[in-house]
C-alpha positions as a Python dict, from the first residue, in 0.01 Angstrom:
ca = {
    (1, 'X'): (0, 0, 0),
    (2, 'X'): (298, 23, 296),
    (3, 'X'): (558, -189, 121),
    (4, 'X'): (905, 45, 48),
    (5, 'X'): (942, 245, -296),
    (6, 'X'): (1266, 175, -374),
    (7, 'X'): (1237, 148, -765),
    (8, 'X'): (1012, 404, -927),
    (9, 'X'): (938, 391, -1310),
    (10, 'X'): (758, 728, -1435),
    (11, 'X'): (650, 624, -1823),
    (12, 'X'): (407, 807, -2023),
    (13, 'X'): (443, 971, -2373),
    (14, 'X'): (672, 1261, -2516),
    (15, 'X'): (538, 1594, -2303),
    (16, 'X'): (379, 1426, -2060),
    (17, 'X'): (601, 1529, -1772),
    (18, 'X'): (781, 1229, -1713),
    (19, 'X'): (1147, 1467, -1649),
    (20, 'X'): (957, 1674, -1437),
    (21, 'X'): (840, 1433, -1188),
    (22, 'X'): (1131, 1244, -1174),
    (23, 'X'): (1276, 1508, -1049),
    (24, 'X'): (1088, 1608, -810),
    (25, 'X'): (1069, 1235, -722),
    (26, 'X'): (1460, 1233, -676),
    (27, 'X'): (1444, 1540, -389),
    (28, 'X'): (1214, 1260, -198),
    (29, 'X'): (1455, 991, -231),
    (30, 'X'): (1766, 1145, -221),
    (31, 'X'): (1965, 774, -234),
    (32, 'X'): (1787, 675, -552),
    (33, 'X'): (1973, 700, -909),
    (34, 'X'): (1794, 930, -1149),
    (35, 'X'): (1803, 798, -1517),
    (36, 'X'): (1641, 897, -1784),
    (37, 'X'): (1604, 645, -2048),
    (38, 'X'): (1690, 908, -2346),
    (39, 'X'): (2014, 937, -2160),
    (40, 'X'): (2052, 540, -2196),
    (41, 'X'): (1926, 515, -2546),
    (42, 'X'): (2091, 841, -2697),
    (43, 'X'): (2484, 933, -2831),
    (44, 'X'): (2443, 1247, -3022),
    (45, 'X'): (2288, 1429, -3312),
    (46, 'X'): (1953, 1217, -3207),
    (47, 'X'): (2125, 935, -3327),
    (48, 'X'): (2037, 587, -3080),
    (49, 'X'): (2267, 339, -2981),
    (50, 'X'): (2226, -17, -3070),
    (51, 'X'): (1953, -234, -2919),
    (52, 'X'): (2199, -415, -2734),
    (53, 'X'): (2399, -155, -2584),
    (54, 'X'): (2027, 1, -2501),
    (55, 'X'): (1862, -298, -2344),
    (56, 'X'): (2240, -396, -2182),
    (57, 'X'): (2263, -78, -2000),
    (58, 'X'): (1880, -96, -1860),
    (59, 'X'): (1914, -445, -1770),
    (60, 'X'): (2275, -284, -1570),
    (61, 'X'): (2034, -11, -1455),
    (62, 'X'): (1734, -184, -1286),
    (63, 'X'): (1997, -451, -1115),
    (64, 'X'): (2072, -187, -871),
    (65, 'X'): (1905, -142, -536),
    (66, 'X'): (1708, 207, -542),
    (67, 'X'): (1640, 421, -879),
    (68, 'X'): (1412, 633, -1033),
    (69, 'X'): (1398, 544, -1435),
    (70, 'X'): (1184, 793, -1677),
    (71, 'X'): (1123, 719, -2020),
    (72, 'X'): (832, 588, -2291),
    (73, 'X'): (721, 276, -2271),
    (74, 'X'): (998, 76, -2475),
    (75, 'X'): (1153, 64, -2112),
    (76, 'X'): (877, -91, -1927),
    (77, 'X'): (987, -455, -2065),
    (78, 'X'): (1275, -455, -1908),
    (79, 'X'): (1205, -267, -1592),
    (80, 'X'): (859, -375, -1468),
    (81, 'X'): (1026, -672, -1287),
    (82, 'X'): (1219, -514, -1033),
    (83, 'X'): (978, -142, -1039),
    (84, 'X'): (809, -120, -668),
    (85, 'X'): (598, 151, -843),
    (86, 'X'): (507, 299, -1181),
    (87, 'X'): (365, 644, -1242),
    (88, 'X'): (182, 653, -1542),
    (89, 'X'): (181, 1021, -1709),
    (90, 'X'): (-100, 1069, -1944),
    (91, 'X'): (-235, 1402, -1951),
    (92, 'X'): (-450, 1507, -2188),
    (93, 'X'): (-363, 1560, -2525),
    (94, 'X'): (-389, 1955, -2546),
    (95, 'X'): (-121, 1972, -2257),
    (96, 'X'): (107, 1756, -2452),
    (97, 'X'): (100, 1950, -2717),
    (98, 'X'): (150, 2257, -2499),
    (99, 'X'): (412, 2108, -2387),
    (100, 'X'): (582, 1948, -2657),
    (101, 'X'): (557, 2379, -2845),
    (102, 'X'): (727, 2524, -2539),
    (103, 'X'): (984, 2306, -2511),
    (104, 'X'): (1267, 2395, -2761),
    (105, 'X'): (1260, 2727, -2647),
    (106, 'X'): (1320, 2644, -2299),
    (107, 'X'): (1668, 2505, -2444),
    (108, 'X'): (1688, 2669, -2769),
    (109, 'X'): (2068, 2579, -2877),
    (110, 'X'): (2088, 2368, -2612),
    (111, 'X'): (2118, 2051, -2485),
    (112, 'X'): (1845, 1934, -2164),
    (113, 'X'): (1974, 1822, -1888),
    (114, 'X'): (1850, 1517, -1869),
    (115, 'X'): (1999, 1391, -2258),
    (116, 'X'): (2387, 1329, -2296),
    (117, 'X'): (2570, 1607, -2473),
    (118, 'X'): (2597, 1689, -2815),
    (119, 'X'): (2166, 1643, -2829),
    (120, 'X'): (2051, 2003, -2919),
    (121, 'X'): (1709, 2162, -2939),
    (122, 'X'): (1668, 2341, -3198),
    (123, 'X'): (1242, 2422, -3294),
    (124, 'X'): (1213, 2300, -3667),
    (125, 'X'): (1345, 1946, -3529),
    (126, 'X'): (1177, 1894, -3199),
    (127, 'X'): (854, 1991, -3424),
    (128, 'X'): (868, 1754, -3626),
    (129, 'X'): (929, 1482, -3372),
    (130, 'X'): (588, 1693, -3187),
    (131, 'X'): (398, 1624, -3456),
    (132, 'X'): (528, 1217, -3471),
    (133, 'X'): (488, 1188, -3116),
    (134, 'X'): (90, 1347, -3103),
    (135, 'X'): (18, 1124, -3411),
    (136, 'X'): (100, 830, -3219),
    (137, 'X'): (-86, 916, -2868),
    (138, 'X'): (-288, 628, -2914),
    (139, 'X'): (-22, 418, -2991),
    (140, 'X'): (161, 513, -2675),
    (141, 'X'): (-140, 479, -2473),
    (142, 'X'): (-190, 134, -2624),
    (143, 'X'): (136, -19, -2569),
    (144, 'X'): (129, 106, -2190),
    (145, 'X'): (-153, -16, -2100),
    (146, 'X'): (-59, -350, -2226),
    (147, 'X'): (290, -366, -2051),
    (148, 'X'): (127, -289, -1722),
    (149, 'X'): (-150, -540, -1807),
    (150, 'X'): (19, -771, -1600),
    (151, 'X'): (133, -548, -1299),
    (152, 'X'): (8, -538, -985),
    (153, 'X'): (-279, -259, -984),
    (154, 'X'): (-157, -136, -649),
    (155, 'X'): (158, -23, -749),
    (156, 'X'): (31, 155, -1035),
    (157, 'X'): (-33, 563, -984),
    (158, 'X'): (-216, 686, -1303),
    (159, 'X'): (-224, 1033, -1335),
    (160, 'X'): (-401, 1272, -1539),
    (161, 'X'): (-401, 1568, -1449),
    (162, 'X'): (-176, 1800, -1183),
    (163, 'X'): (-394, 1755, -885),
    (164, 'X'): (-326, 1355, -947),
    (165, 'X'): (24, 1423, -893),
    (166, 'X'): (-14, 1475, -496),
    (167, 'X'): (-69, 1063, -466),
    (168, 'X'): (240, 1010, -563),
    (169, 'X'): (438, 1262, -389),
    (170, 'X'): (226, 1142, -53),
    (171, 'X'): (296, 771, -175),
    (172, 'X'): (656, 819, -234),
    (173, 'X'): (734, 1074, 64),
    (174, 'X'): (566, 832, 298),
    (175, 'X'): (746, 550, 224),
    (176, 'X'): (1110, 653, 234),
}
C-alpha cells in the first residue's frame, strides 16, 4: 500500500459519517479539493439538478488531480475509475440512527456547511428522510458492495467502528 493517495472517495449510507471523515482527511491533504456529492446534486429546497447536470459536474470533478469526494453509492459509478482509495463507512444501524436523529437539531433552521444555500435542516423533513434512509440500509449496503466488487481490494478500507478510522488516517497521512 505504498502508492500515493491523491483521489479519495468516502462513501456509505446516510448518517455514516462521510462528511466528518472527509473533513478530517482534507486536513491531512490541504491541496485536495473537498467535494460533497450533495453539493453537486442539489439546488435549493432539497431539489435535485438533472441527471445530466449532476453527472457532468461529477465527471468534471473526478478528472481533477487531487480530490476528496464524499457521498452515497450513486457517485461510485463515475468516481471509481479515478480513485486511489475508497473508504466505505458502514457503521452499525443504531449509530446511523442516532446520528440522523441528532443532525437536524445541530443545524436547526440552517443549511449544513457541505450543502448549497437554501437546503435548510428542519426536523420533520429530516426525520422523514432518515426513516426512508434507514429502511433502505440493506439496499445501500448491497449497492456499495456491488459497485466495489471489481475495485482492487487493496484500495478499499471498510470502516465499521470509530477505531477503524485510524487505518484510514494512517494510510492517507503516510502517503502524502
